[in-house]
Amino acid sequence: TVFTPYKRKWLERLFDNQQKDFNRFPSENSLSNLNPHAGSYLIPELDDMGFQASQKSIPRKEIDQDIIRSYGDKRDFPALKATSRLGLHLRFGTISIRTVARTAIEGSDVFLSELIWRDFYSQILQHFPHVEKNCFRPKYEYIDWRNNETEFKAWCEGKTGYPMVDAGMRELNATGFMHNRSRMITASFLTKHLLIDRRWGEAYFADKLLDFDLASNNGGWQWAAGCGTDAAPYFRIFNPESQQKKFDKNFEYIKKWVPEWGSEDYPKPIVEHKFARERCLEVYKKALNP
């Protein structure tokens, strides 16, 4: 239930005496041996399963070695094309997780760590199925959420007056994808600044994300709300302006998705950061320390 020791065990099982041991990965062909009847079934067409053609741009499933090698240095900057965009293919099984893991082992410990996070959240959902509907830590069920529907609508539409938040939401609405740094910023803003139940945001992401994965989406939102497995307590509250200065200092990402930013057409912030932070801390303290 704690990521760091889980990761340590994960790596111990993978590596033998610190040597990379690929024999611990079954080959792709060997997986067919798990089902002696593989190949004897009629494979249904996509139309038969209810799928329809989409106009959305689908990322390639080929692994970009340069992106993997530079992932640790560039992954947090949403204006850059520095993430693999393989989540969609992992979701639908159009690329093997073992194939991706082999590449990560050779190219980036940071990227490999992200794959381990994916496994970790899958294990959490498997062993603690209550997290699908409820908080991993039950005491967080007592938080008095505001759940203001007008503010939630502004968040969904990317009209909060905080450009990093709005850019992320508009990217999601337009493409079905959102950069991971933006996912953290937008989720923190909804749960901490607006005090809206993370399940509202989790459901919205589930509806919009092409790479939606129940375990990862749930784990990420519980992390943002402070109610999940993460050891860091509830007082981790992202400052959207500080995040912008650190990860989009030239406003490249913001200008792409929020073209009216800086003009009179751009809305004023729907809540002041300092006020929202203090309100959040007070509400959380009251719920967790009755």
Backbone as CSV, one residue per row, in Angstrom:
resi,resn,N_x,N_y,N_z,CA_x,CA_y,CA_z,C_x,C_y,C_z
1,THR,0.804,-1.217,0.000,0.000,0.000,0.000,0.845,1.279,0.000
2,VAL,2.157,1.144,-0.011,3.055,2.304,-0.103,3.944,2.103,-1.328
3,PHE,4.011,3.120,-2.168,4.636,2.920,-3.476,6.114,2.581,-3.403
4,THR,6.900,3.297,-2.608,8.351,3.103,-2.637,8.764,1.662,-2.301
5,PRO,8.275,1.062,-1.216,8.639,-0.341,-0.985,8.061,-1.284,-2.045
6,TYR,6.904,-0.931,-2.593,6.349,-1.738,-3.678,7.291,-1.715,-4.885
7,LYS,7.758,-0.530,-5.221,8.691,-0.392,-6.339,9.968,-1.179,-6.082
8,ARG,10.455,-1.115,-4.860,11.681,-1.839,-4.516,11.493,-3.342,-4.742
9,LYS,10.366,-3.871,-4.283,10.084,-5.297,-4.470,9.911,-5.624,-5.957
10,TRP,9.256,-4.730,-6.663,9.023,-4.914,-8.102,10.352,-5.072,-8.829
11,LEU,11.288,-4.175,-8.518,12.588,-4.219,-9.173,13.401,-5.439,-8.744
12,GLU,13.266,-5.828,-7.486,13.971,-7.027,-7.018,13.515,-8.256,-7.780
13,ARG,12.214,-8.319,-8.060,11.705,-9.466,-8.800,12.161,-9.436,-10.254
14,LEU,12.405,-8.255,-10.768,12.795,-8.123,-12.166,14.293,-8.349,-12.369
15,PHE,15.086,-7.814,-11.462,16.537,-7.875,-11.628,17.144,-8.898,-10.668
16,ASP,18.141,-9.580,-11.142,18.840,-10.575,-10.344,20.273,-10.092,-10.151
17,ASN,20.624,-9.797,-8.894,21.967,-9.282,-8.600,22.299,-8.037,-9.422
18,GLN,21.286,-7.175,-9.546,21.423,-5.895,-10.256,21.686,-6.059,-11.749
19,GLN,21.515,-7.265,-12.268,21.673,-7.476,-13.703,20.300,-7.501,-14.362
20,LYS,20.193,-6.937,-15.547,18.928,-6.934,-16.258,18.648,-8.339,-16.767
21,ASP,17.554,-8.906,-16.341,17.234,-10.286,-16.667,15.953,-10.313,-17.496
22,PHE,16.094,-10.364,-18.790,14.923,-10.328,-19.654,14.169,-11.657,-19.658
23,ASN,14.797,-12.719,-19.134,14.102,-13.999,-19.104,12.892,-13.977,-18.187
24,ARG,12.840,-12.973,-17.300,11.682,-12.882,-16.408,10.461,-12.340,-17.138
25,PHE,10.678,-11.821,-18.320,9.559,-11.403,-19.159,9.243,-12.552,-20.108
26,PRO,8.044,-13.097,-20.080,7.693,-14.089,-21.106,7.745,-13.439,-22.481
27,SER,8.172,-14.200,-23.465,8.156,-13.653,-24.815,6.718,-13.485,-25.263
28,GLU,6.516,-12.631,-26.268,5.159,-12.400,-26.747,4.551,-13.706,-27.272
29,ASN,5.357,-14.506,-27.969,4.835,-15.750,-28.530,4.447,-16.752,-27.455
30,SER,5.188,-16.747,-26.343,4.911,-17.738,-25.309,3.565,-17.506,-24.647
31,LEU,3.040,-16.283,-24.743,1.772,-15.993,-24.093,0.634,-16.786,-24.723
32,SER,0.788,-17.173,-25.984,-0.274,-17.942,-26.635,-0.430,-19.315,-25.987
33,ASN,0.623,-19.789,-25.318,0.544,-21.093,-24.668,-0.390,-21.090,-23.468
34,LEU,-0.733,-19.897,-22.977,-1.639,-19.829,-21.839,-3.032,-20.303,-22.227
35,ASN,-3.372,-20.212,-23.491,-4.683,-20.637,-23.959,-4.509,-21.599,-25.125
36,PRO,-4.677,-22.902,-24.888,-4.447,-23.884,-25.957,-5.423,-23.728,-27.109
37,HIS,-6.518,-22.993,-26.895,-7.510,-22.822,-27.959,-7.357,-21.496,-28.679
38,ALA,-6.262,-20.783,-28.399,-6.061,-19.481,-29.042,-6.075,-19.637,-30.560
39,GLY,-6.771,-18.758,-31.217,-6.829,-18.785,-32.668,-8.014,-19.536,-33.224
40,SER,-8.769,-20.231,-32.366,-9.890,-21.023,-32.857,-11.215,-20.275,-32.772
41,TYR,-11.171,-19.028,-32.314,-12.401,-18.254,-32.164,-12.550,-17.259,-33.295
42,LEU,-13.794,-16.958,-33.635,-14.084,-15.930,-34.626,-13.927,-14.570,-33.954
43,ILE,-13.021,-13.762,-34.465,-12.766,-12.442,-33.884,-13.823,-11.471,-34.406
44,PRO,-14.572,-10.822,-33.523,-15.619,-9.900,-33.986,-15.024,-8.637,-34.593
45,GLU,-15.758,-8.044,-35.501,-15.366,-6.775,-36.087,-15.625,-5.652,-35.087
46,LEU,-14.912,-4.541,-35.240,-15.086,-3.412,-34.325,-16.520,-2.902,-34.340
47,ASP,-17.135,-2.870,-35.509,-18.524,-2.411,-35.603,-19.446,-3.293,-34.768
48,ASP,-19.178,-4.603,-34.767,-20.020,-5.530,-34.015,-19.945,-5.275,-32.511
49,MET,-18.820,-4.708,-32.066,-18.636,-4.449,-30.635,-19.080,-3.045,-30.243
50,GLY,-19.631,-2.311,-31.180,-20.166,-0.991,-30.851,-19.219,0.164,-31.045
51,PHE,-18.050,-0.100,-31.630,-17.095,0.979,-31.864,-17.435,1.712,-33.152
52,GLN,-17.182,3.013,-33.160,-17.407,3.828,-34.346,-16.146,4.615,-34.669
53,ALA,-16.006,4.964,-35.931,-14.839,5.749,-36.355,-14.875,7.119,-35.693
54,SER,-13.697,7.628,-35.353,-13.586,8.929,-34.699,-12.682,9.835,-35.522
55,GLN,-12.928,11.126,-35.409,-12.093,12.098,-36.101,-10.898,12.529,-35.255
56,LYS,-10.843,12.066,-34.007,-9.744,12.452,-33.132,-8.434,11.847,-33.620
57,SER,-7.368,12.577,-33.396,-6.045,12.109,-33.789,-5.550,11.056,-32.802
58,ILE,-5.188,9.910,-33.316,-4.729,8.805,-32.471,-3.206,8.730,-32.544
59,PRO,-2.521,8.760,-31.408,-1.055,8.703,-31.424,-0.550,7.360,-31.940
60,ARG,0.620,7.381,-32.516,1.233,6.154,-33.019,1.582,5.234,-31.858
61,LYS,1.612,3.949,-32.128,1.967,3.000,-31.073,3.459,2.666,-31.083
62,GLU,4.191,3.195,-32.066,5.630,2.968,-32.081,6.288,3.734,-30.939
63,ILE,7.251,3.127,-30.295,7.940,3.744,-29.166,9.041,4.659,-29.682
64,ASP,8.991,5.913,-29.273,10.007,6.883,-29.668,11.169,6.800,-28.672
65,GLN,12.284,6.255,-29.122,13.428,6.042,-28.234,13.973,7.352,-27.681
66,ASP,13.960,8.410,-28.490,14.473,9.697,-28.028,13.620,10.253,-26.890
67,ILE,12.306,10.095,-27.004,11.416,10.566,-25.939,11.673,9.794,-24.652
68,ILE,11.868,8.491,-24.764,12.123,7.686,-23.568,13.423,8.125,-22.903
69,ARG,14.469,8.338,-23.699,15.769,8.695,-23.129,15.753,10.070,-22.457
70,SER,14.973,10.988,-22.972,14.924,12.340,-22.398,13.743,12.547,-21.462
71,TYR,13.034,11.481,-21.177,11.783,11.574,-20.424,11.982,12.196,-19.040
72,GLY,13.011,11.788,-18.348,13.243,12.281,-17.000,13.468,13.776,-16.931
73,ASP,14.049,14.350,-17.978,14.354,15.780,-17.996,13.213,16.640,-18.527
74,LYS,12.382,16.080,-19.407,11.414,16.910,-20.133,9.955,16.597,-19.832
75,ARG,9.677,15.560,-19.100,8.302,15.066,-18.973,7.334,16.037,-18.316
76,ASP,7.825,17.000,-17.542,6.944,17.881,-16.790,6.553,19.154,-17.534
77,PHE,6.994,19.313,-18.757,6.737,20.544,-19.498,5.690,20.287,-20.582
78,PRO,4.461,20.696,-20.339,3.363,20.314,-21.245,3.447,20.895,-22.646
79,ALA,4.233,21.948,-22.855,4.364,22.514,-24.194,5.251,21.653,-25.091
80,LEU,6.040,20.778,-24.492,6.958,19.933,-25.256,6.293,18.617,-25.649
81,LYS,6.727,18.057,-26.745,6.311,16.709,-27.122,7.307,15.745,-26.503
82,ALA,7.144,15.541,-25.201,8.167,14.812,-24.444,7.611,13.635,-23.655
83,THR,6.371,13.248,-23.947,5.797,12.066,-23.308,5.432,11.058,-24.388
84,SER,5.318,9.811,-24.013,5.213,8.739,-25.004,3.865,8.672,-25.701
85,ARG,2.804,9.137,-25.044,1.433,9.039,-25.552,1.034,7.583,-25.801
86,LEU,1.610,6.668,-25.041,1.298,5.246,-25.220,0.149,4.777,-24.339
87,GLY,-0.354,5.660,-23.484,-1.413,5.246,-22.563,-2.634,4.682,-23.264
88,LEU,-3.008,5.271,-24.386,-4.150,4.781,-25.156,-3.916,3.347,-25.616
89,HIS,-2.703,3.071,-26.088,-2.401,1.730,-26.596,-2.278,0.710,-25.472
90,LEU,-1.805,1.149,-24.320,-1.771,0.245,-23.169,-3.183,-0.068,-22.708
91,ARG,-4.060,0.945,-22.783,-5.444,0.724,-22.369,-6.116,-0.352,-23.212
92,PHE,-5.943,-0.263,-24.519,-6.658,-1.177,-25.414,-5.838,-2.403,-25.810
93,GLY,-4.609,-2.499,-25.304,-3.810,-3.683,-25.592,-3.243,-3.714,-26.990
94,THR,-3.145,-2.564,-27.651,-2.563,-2.529,-28.994,-1.047,-2.432,-28.946
95,ILE,-0.494,-2.357,-27.742,0.945,-2.530,-27.541,1.120,-3.293,-26.236
96,SER,2.126,-4.130,-26.182,2.365,-4.952,-24.997,3.084,-4.157,-23.908
97,ILE,2.617,-4.279,-22.681,3.277,-3.625,-21.556,4.703,-4.140,-21.405
98,ARG,4.943,-5.379,-21.775,6.300,-5.931,-21.668,7.232,-5.286,-22.689
99,THR,6.709,-5.015,-23.873,7.503,-4.338,-24.889,7.919,-2.954,-24.402
100,VAL,6.970,-2.240,-23.814,7.263,-0.902,-23.307,8.251,-0.984,-22.149
101,ALA,8.067,-1.955,-21.273,8.956,-2.102,-20.118,10.386,-2.412,-20.553
102,ARG,10.548,-3.250,-21.562,11.896,-3.546,-22.047,12.590,-2.272,-22.525
103,THR,11.856,-1.442,-23.239,12.427,-0.192,-23.730,12.771,0.738,-22.576
104,ALA,11.910,0.790,-21.581,12.149,1.658,-20.427,13.378,1.215,-19.646
105,ILE,13.574,-0.083,-19.509,14.736,-0.601,-18.779,16.030,-0.132,-19.427
106,GLU,16.031,-0.101,-20.731,17.227,0.328,-21.457,17.386,1.843,-21.492
107,GLY,16.264,2.581,-21.458,16.333,3.998,-21.756,16.089,4.973,-20.636
108,SER,15.260,4.605,-19.622,14.892,5.604,-18.619,14.341,4.966,-17.363
109,ASP,15.059,5.155,-16.252,14.551,4.682,-14.963,13.282,5.422,-14.566
110,VAL,13.193,6.704,-14.951,12.012,7.492,-14.602,10.787,6.974,-15.334
111,PHE,10.958,6.657,-16.606,9.830,6.111,-17.374,9.419,4.751,-16.816
112,LEU,10.401,3.931,-16.475,10.091,2.634,-15.878,9.315,2.813,-14.577
113,SER,9.685,3.814,-13.800,8.985,4.074,-12.548,7.512,4.399,-12.793
114,GLU,7.226,5.108,-13.885,5.832,5.420,-14.210,5.054,4.153,-14.549
115,LEU,5.705,3.200,-15.195,5.048,1.923,-15.472,4.782,1.159,-14.179
116,ILE,5.692,1.294,-13.225,5.498,0.639,-11.928,4.328,1.287,-11.186
117,TRP,4.199,2.612,-11.284,3.015,3.283,-10.718,1.744,2.684,-11.299
118,ARG,1.751,2.436,-12.587,0.574,1.865,-13.248,0.230,0.501,-12.648
119,ASP,1.251,-0.323,-12.441,1.043,-1.623,-11.795,0.543,-1.443,-10.369
120,PHE,1.145,-0.508,-9.667,0.799,-0.277,-8.263,-0.687,0.052,-8.117
121,TYR,-1.174,0.963,-8.923,-2.583,1.335,-8.822,-3.505,0.183,-9.236
122,SER,-3.047,-0.648,-10.171,-3.831,-1.840,-10.519,-3.943,-2.786,-9.329
123,GLN,-2.829,-2.930,-8.608,-2.836,-3.790,-7.422,-3.740,-3.220,-6.319
124,ILE,-3.710,-1.894,-6.172,-4.572,-1.271,-5.171,-6.042,-1.543,-5.488
125,LEU,-6.423,-1.360,-6.731,-7.812,-1.618,-7.118,-8.174,-3.083,-6.935
126,GLN,-7.239,-3.975,-7.225,-7.489,-5.406,-7.060,-7.711,-5.780,-5.601
127,HIS,-6.847,-5.293,-4.719,-6.888,-5.719,-3.322,-7.777,-4.853,-2.436
128,PHE,-8.091,-3.647,-2.904,-8.967,-2.744,-2.144,-10.045,-2.205,-3.083
129,PRO,-10.947,-3.082,-3.534,-11.920,-2.673,-4.556,-12.852,-1.553,-4.117
130,HIS,-12.888,-1.255,-2.827,-13.747,-0.163,-2.371,-13.300,1.190,-2.908
131,VAL,-12.050,1.280,-3.378,-11.562,2.576,-3.855,-12.290,3.041,-5.108
132,GLU,-12.944,2.123,-5.814,-13.665,2.535,-7.013,-14.744,3.560,-6.674
133,LYS,-15.372,3.407,-5.525,-16.454,4.314,-5.125,-16.096,5.175,-3.920
134,ASN,-15.157,4.716,-3.114,-14.863,5.390,-1.854,-13.381,5.701,-1.712
135,CYS,-13.067,6.489,-0.699,-11.680,6.853,-0.428,-10.897,5.647,0.088
136,PHE,-9.627,5.572,-0.286,-8.764,4.529,0.267,-8.678,4.683,1.783
137,ARG,-8.570,5.938,2.244,-8.558,6.236,3.680,-9.964,6.673,4.088
138,PRO,-10.698,5.826,4.822,-12.117,6.087,5.108,-12.400,7.421,5.777
139,LYS,-11.479,7.933,6.581,-11.768,9.170,7.308,-11.962,10.356,6.368
140,TYR,-11.481,10.244,5.141,-11.647,11.344,4.182,-13.069,11.421,3.629
141,GLU,-13.899,10.436,3.944,-15.296,10.488,3.520,-16.059,11.598,4.249
142,TYR,-15.485,12.123,5.316,-16.199,13.108,6.130,-15.899,14.554,5.730
143,ILE,-15.156,14.746,4.646,-14.878,16.106,4.192,-16.169,16.754,3.690
144,ASP,-16.390,17.978,4.096,-17.608,18.702,3.722,-17.373,19.431,2.399
145,TRP,-17.558,18.704,1.300,-17.344,19.276,-0.023,-18.369,20.363,-0.326
146,ARG,-17.947,21.412,-1.022,-18.852,22.491,-1.417,-19.698,22.059,-2.621
147,ASN,-19.052,21.398,-3.595,-19.734,20.884,-4.786,-20.602,21.943,-5.470
148,ASN,-20.001,23.086,-5.742,-20.685,24.172,-6.429,-20.763,23.841,-7.926
149,GLU,-21.971,23.679,-8.445,-22.141,23.234,-9.827,-21.692,24.293,-10.834
150,THR,-21.854,25.564,-10.506,-21.405,26.621,-11.409,-19.883,26.617,-11.542
151,GLU,-19.202,26.443,-10.422,-17.741,26.397,-10.452,-17.249,25.123,-11.137
152,PHE,-17.966,24.032,-10.943,-17.589,22.789,-11.623,-17.705,22.958,-13.135
153,LYS,-18.753,23.610,-13.591,-18.930,23.862,-15.022,-17.790,24.719,-15.567
154,ALA,-17.386,25.744,-14.805,-16.268,26.586,-15.229,-14.991,25.778,-15.330
155,TRP,-14.795,24.862,-14.394,-13.611,23.985,-14.420,-13.656,23.090,-15.649
156,CYS,-14.799,22.472,-15.913,-14.933,21.575,-17.060,-14.650,22.305,-18.371
157,GLU,-15.097,23.546,-18.474,-14.962,24.298,-19.719,-13.624,25.024,-19.837
158,GLY,-12.799,24.978,-18.779,-11.533,25.694,-18.832,-11.721,27.186,-18.759
159,LYS,-12.576,27.629,-17.827,-12.861,29.050,-17.667,-12.773,29.460,-16.200
160,THR,-11.719,29.002,-15.533,-11.558,29.286,-14.101,-10.816,30.595,-13.844
161,GLY,-10.172,31.143,-14.866,-9.340,32.327,-14.673,-7.917,31.996,-14.268
162,TYR,-7.603,30.697,-14.161,-6.236,30.234,-13.901,-5.740,29.557,-15.184
163,PRO,-4.849,30.201,-15.927,-4.514,29.717,-17.270,-3.934,28.305,-17.330
164,MET,-3.154,27.882,-16.335,-2.623,26.519,-16.379,-3.735,25.496,-16.224
165,VAL,-4.696,25.806,-15.372,-5.851,24.924,-15.206,-6.678,24.905,-16.489
166,ASP,-6.962,26.081,-17.008,-7.819,26.190,-18.181,-7.184,25.563,-19.421
167,ALA,-5.873,25.716,-19.578,-5.191,25.109,-20.725,-5.316,23.593,-20.678
168,GLY,-5.137,23.023,-19.491,-5.249,21.575,-19.362,-6.635,21.075,-19.695
169,MET,-7.658,21.759,-19.185,-9.026,21.312,-19.436,-9.403,21.478,-20.903
170,ARG,-8.933,22.524,-21.525,-9.256,22.717,-22.945,-8.518,21.713,-23.827
171,GLU,-7.304,21.379,-23.441,-6.594,20.322,-24.168,-7.372,19.013,-24.087
172,LEU,-7.863,18.695,-22.894,-8.633,17.470,-22.697,-9.896,17.476,-23.549
173,ASN,-10.633,18.568,-23.488,-11.903,18.639,-24.215,-11.711,18.570,-25.725
174,ALA,-10.613,19.124,-26.213,-10.380,19.172,-27.656,-9.779,17.895,-28.214
175,THR,-8.970,17.197,-27.410,-8.174,16.082,-27.949,-8.433,14.736,-27.287
176,GLY,-9.025,14.715,-26.104,-9.152,13.456,-25.374,-7.869,13.077,-24.654
177,PHE,-6.932,14.007,-24.603,-5.655,13.780,-23.915,-5.348,14.989,-23.047
178,MET,-4.668,14.768,-21.930,-4.139,15.871,-21.135,-2.768,15.467,-20.614
179,HIS,-1.832,16.391,-20.699,-0.487,16.159,-20.187,-0.559,15.830,-18.702
180,ASN,0.322,14.943,-18.232,0.245,14.472,-16.854,0.442,15.595,-15.837
181,ARG,1.346,16.525,-16.105,1.517,17.652,-15.188,0.225,18.448,-15.087
182,SER,-0.447,18.628,-16.212,-1.721,19.348,-16.210,-2.798,18.567,-15.459
183,ARG,-2.744,17.248,-15.545,-3.725,16.434,-14.808,-3.589,16.677,-13.309
184,MET,-2.364,16.757,-12.835,-2.152,17.004,-11.408,-2.624,18.393,-11.004
185,ILE,-2.330,19.381,-11.852,-2.703,20.760,-11.536,-4.222,20.923,-11.528
186,THR,-4.888,20.397,-12.553,-6.341,20.553,-12.639,-7.056,19.779,-11.541
187,ALA,-6.556,18.597,-11.213,-7.182,17.791,-10.162,-7.004,18.443,-8.795
188,SER,-5.820,18.959,-8.545,-5.586,19.649,-7.277,-6.483,20.870,-7.166
189,PHE,-6.636,21.605,-8.257,-7.451,22.814,-8.228,-8.910,22.482,-7.912
190,LEU,-9.428,21.443,-8.541,-10.836,21.088,-8.313,-11.081,20.678,-6.869
191,THR,-10.202,19.816,-6.353,-10.436,19.278,-5.018,-10.027,20.225,-3.903
192,LYS,-8.956,20.974,-4.101,-8.431,21.809,-3.026,-8.926,23.261,-3.125
193,HIS,-8.840,23.875,-4.295,-9.267,25.268,-4.435,-10.791,25.405,-4.410
194,LEU,-11.463,24.495,-5.118,-12.913,24.601,-5.219,-13.654,23.709,-4.233
195,LEU,-12.933,22.806,-3.588,-13.542,21.864,-2.636,-14.713,21.125,-3.272
196,ILE,-14.448,20.570,-4.447,-15.417,19.734,-5.137,-14.950,18.284,-5.058
197,ASP,-15.860,17.410,-4.729,-15.559,15.992,-4.534,-14.768,15.455,-5.726
198,ARG,-13.660,14.799,-5.439,-12.783,14.313,-6.512,-13.525,13.341,-7.430
199,ARG,-14.609,12.719,-6.969,-15.345,11.775,-7.809,-16.013,12.477,-8.989
200,TRP,-16.337,13.778,-8.826,-16.879,14.535,-9.947,-15.824,14.667,-11.039
201,GLY,-14.630,15.052,-10.643,-13.547,15.202,-11.612,-13.121,13.868,-12.196
202,GLU,-13.089,12.853,-11.357,-12.700,11.520,-11.811,-13.653,11.028,-12.895
203,ALA,-14.947,11.261,-12.707,-15.943,10.846,-13.692,-15.810,11.644,-14.992
204,TYR,-15.473,12.929,-14.859,-15.310,13.754,-16.056,-14.108,13.278,-16.866
205,PHE,-13.019,13.003,-16.198,-11.841,12.465,-16.885,-12.165,11.117,-17.536
206,ALA,-12.909,10.278,-16.836,-13.253,8.962,-17.373,-14.041,9.097,-18.674
207,ASP,-14.861,10.129,-18.756,-15.677,10.354,-19.941,-14.879,10.919,-21.101
208,LYS,-13.833,11.681,-20.806,-13.109,12.419,-21.836,-11.797,11.767,-22.286
209,LEU,-11.086,11.113,-21.381,-9.744,10.622,-21.698,-9.777,9.408,-22.622
210,LEU,-9.048,9.490,-23.717,-8.924,8.334,-24.597,-8.083,7.239,-23.944
211,ASP,-7.174,7.626,-23.056,-6.329,6.630,-22.390,-6.871,6.254,-21.015
212,PHE,-8.169,6.486,-20.796,-8.750,6.212,-19.480,-8.473,4.789,-19.015
213,ASP,-8.003,4.703,-17.791,-7.785,3.427,-17.117,-8.331,3.606,-15.705
214,LEU,-9.248,2.752,-15.297,-9.927,2.941,-14.015,-8.953,3.036,-12.855
215,ALA,-8.005,2.104,-12.785,-7.090,2.074,-11.645,-6.205,3.316,-11.609
216,SER,-5.631,3.688,-12.747,-4.729,4.840,-12.786,-5.482,6.148,-12.566
217,ASN,-6.647,6.274,-13.179,-7.444,7.485,-13.011,-7.880,7.640,-11.552
218,ASN,-8.344,6.563,-10.977,-8.755,6.588,-9.578,-7.584,6.892,-8.655
219,GLY,-6.453,6.238,-8.901,-5.274,6.470,-8.067,-4.780,7.896,-8.156
220,GLY,-4.789,8.453,-9.373,-4.342,9.824,-9.550,-5.239,10.823,-8.851
221,TRP,-6.539,10.613,-8.942,-7.472,11.542,-8.299,-7.424,11.424,-6.778
222,GLN,-7.264,10.208,-6.275,-7.144,10.072,-4.820,-5.838,10.694,-4.337
223,TRP,-4.796,10.615,-5.145,-3.528,11.275,-4.813,-3.734,12.781,-4.729
224,ALA,-4.434,13.337,-5.713,-4.662,14.782,-5.745,-5.492,15.250,-4.561
225,ALA,-6.487,14.457,-4.190,-7.371,14.834,-3.095,-6.774,14.521,-1.728
226,GLY,-5.683,13.753,-1.715,-5.035,13.414,-0.452,-5.668,12.257,0.280
227,CYS,-6.597,11.552,-0.367,-7.341,10.500,0.332,-6.899,9.104,-0.058
228,GLY,-5.819,9.015,-0.853,-5.381,7.712,-1.338,-4.241,7.121,-0.529
229,THR,-3.373,6.380,-1.212,-2.293,5.658,-0.541,-1.117,6.551,-0.201
230,ASP,-1.035,7.696,-0.845,0.143,8.556,-0.719,0.380,8.999,0.717
231,ALA,1.647,8.985,1.125,1.978,9.342,2.504,1.868,10.843,2.759
232,ALA,1.995,11.652,1.703,1.903,13.110,1.877,0.479,13.478,2.284
233,PRO,0.312,14.227,3.339,-1.038,14.527,3.817,-1.742,15.584,2.982
234,TYR,-2.897,15.984,3.469,-3.799,16.821,2.697,-3.282,18.223,2.410
235,PHE,-2.251,18.678,3.122,-1.847,20.073,2.944,-0.982,20.321,1.714
236,ARG,-0.814,19.308,0.843,-0.168,19.530,-0.452,-1.199,20.160,-1.384
237,ILE,-1.042,21.456,-1.636,-1.979,22.201,-2.478,-1.182,22.934,-3.550
238,PHE,-1.348,22.544,-4.792,-0.608,23.183,-5.874,-1.046,24.631,-6.044
239,ASN,-0.079,25.513,-6.237,-0.356,26.894,-6.616,-0.273,26.958,-8.146
240,PRO,-1.391,27.165,-8.835,-1.354,27.144,-10.309,-0.394,28.158,-10.908
241,GLU,-0.238,29.300,-10.264,0.674,30.314,-10.789,2.125,29.863,-10.641
242,SER,2.454,29.260,-9.521,3.815,28.737,-9.336,4.106,27.606,-10.315
243,GLN,3.106,26.768,-10.558,3.264,25.681,-11.513,3.521,26.234,-12.919
244,GLN,2.833,27.311,-13.269,3.043,27.932,-14.580,4.464,28.475,-14.700
245,LYS,4.934,29.163,-13.676,6.267,29.743,-13.713,7.343,28.668,-13.828
246,LYS,7.060,27.524,-13.272,8.049,26.446,-13.272,8.002,25.600,-14.545
247,PHE,6.802,25.347,-15.060,6.664,24.376,-16.145,6.165,24.960,-17.474
248,ASP,5.785,26.241,-17.481,5.384,26.875,-18.737,5.730,28.359,-18.670
249,LYS,6.980,28.636,-18.361,7.401,30.011,-18.056,7.252,30.956,-19.251
250,ASN,7.273,30.415,-20.473,7.119,31.255,-21.663,5.682,31.255,-22.189
251,PHE,4.795,30.641,-21.439,3.362,30.625,-21.760,3.062,29.936,-23.108
252,GLU,3.913,29.038,-23.540,3.681,28.356,-24.816,2.442,27.463,-24.756
253,TYR,2.344,26.687,-23.721,1.199,25.782,-23.542,-0.083,26.589,-23.369
254,ILE,-0.015,27.619,-22.555,-1.196,28.442,-22.279,-1.670,29.147,-23.542
255,LYS,-0.771,29.726,-24.302,-1.160,30.456,-25.515,-1.775,29.524,-26.556
256,LYS,-1.344,28.278,-26.566,-1.894,27.323,-27.528,-3.355,27.024,-27.231
257,TRP,-3.681,26.834,-25.949,-5.018,26.387,-25.587,-5.927,27.487,-25.054
258,VAL,-5.351,28.598,-24.661,-6.157,29.720,-24.139,-5.774,30.977,-24.916
259,PRO,-6.199,31.076,-26.164,-5.761,32.195,-27.010,-6.201,33.561,-26.504
260,GLU,-7.291,33.625,-25.742,-7.763,34.921,-25.235,-7.093,35.320,-23.930
261,TRP,-6.161,34.490,-23.462,-5.462,34.833,-22.215,-4.764,36.183,-22.366
262,GLY,-4.884,37.015,-21.335,-4.279,38.330,-21.356,-5.164,39.415,-21.931
263,SER,-6.321,39.045,-22.466,-7.254,40.025,-23.019,-8.439,40.210,-22.074
264,GLU,-9.290,41.150,-22.406,-10.476,41.396,-21.585,-11.477,40.251,-21.662
265,ASP,-11.331,39.391,-22.657,-12.251,38.262,-22.812,-11.956,37.117,-21.855
266,TYR,-10.757,37.136,-21.277,-10.390,36.045,-20.367,-10.991,36.307,-18.991
267,PRO,-11.629,35.294,-18.394,-12.314,35.515,-17.114,-11.360,35.774,-15.955
268,LYS,-11.847,36.466,-14.955,-11.100,36.678,-13.728,-11.069,35.369,-12.935
269,PRO,-10.074,35.169,-12.079,-10.032,33.948,-11.263,-11.314,33.776,-10.441
270,ILE,-11.861,32.576,-10.449,-13.117,32.349,-9.743,-12.914,32.238,-8.236
271,VAL,-11.667,32.124,-7.813,-11.360,32.097,-6.378,-9.920,32.566,-6.208
272,GLU,-9.642,33.240,-5.116,-8.292,33.731,-4.851,-7.475,32.620,-4.200
273,HIS,-6.242,32.438,-4.641,-5.452,31.282,-4.212,-5.254,31.221,-2.700
274,LYS,-4.808,32.301,-2.100,-4.531,32.283,-0.659,-5.785,31.959,0.132
275,PHE,-6.894,32.583,-0.240,-8.164,32.306,0.431,-8.558,30.838,0.276
276,ALA,-8.444,30.332,-0.961,-8.837,28.949,-1.232,-7.969,27.965,-0.451
277,ARG,-6.691,28.242,-0.375,-5.778,27.359,0.354,-6.146,27.298,1.827
278,GLU,-6.361,28.462,2.432,-6.707,28.493,3.858,-8.057,27.839,4.117
279,ARG,-9.008,28.046,3.218,-10.320,27.404,3.359,-10.202,25.890,3.277
280,CYS,-9.391,25.426,2.339,-9.192,23.986,2.173,-8.598,23.363,3.432
281,LEU,-7.554,23.991,3.954,-6.912,23.463,5.161,-7.889,23.395,6.321
282,GLU,-8.712,24.409,6.443,-9.681,24.439,7.541,-10.716,23.329,7.408
283,VAL,-11.237,23.145,6.197,-12.252,22.113,5.966,-11.675,20.716,6.183
284,TYR,-10.470,20.478,5.688,-9.839,19.167,5.858,-9.554,18.889,7.339
285,LYS,-9.017,19.886,8.030,-8.722,19.698,9.452,-9.970,19.361,10.243
286,LYS,-11.042,20.061,9.943,-12.298,19.833,10.663,-12.806,18.407,10.451
287,ALA,-12.659,17.900,9.230,-13.139,16.548,8.928,-12.242,15.462,9.511
288,LEU,-10.931,15.712,9.505,-9.991,14.674,9.911,-9.665,14.717,11.390
289,ASN,-9.970,15.832,12.028,-9.708,15.963,13.464,-10.940,16.501,14.188
290,PRO,-12.010,15.713,14.189,-13.271,16.182,14.778,-13.143,16.372,16.301
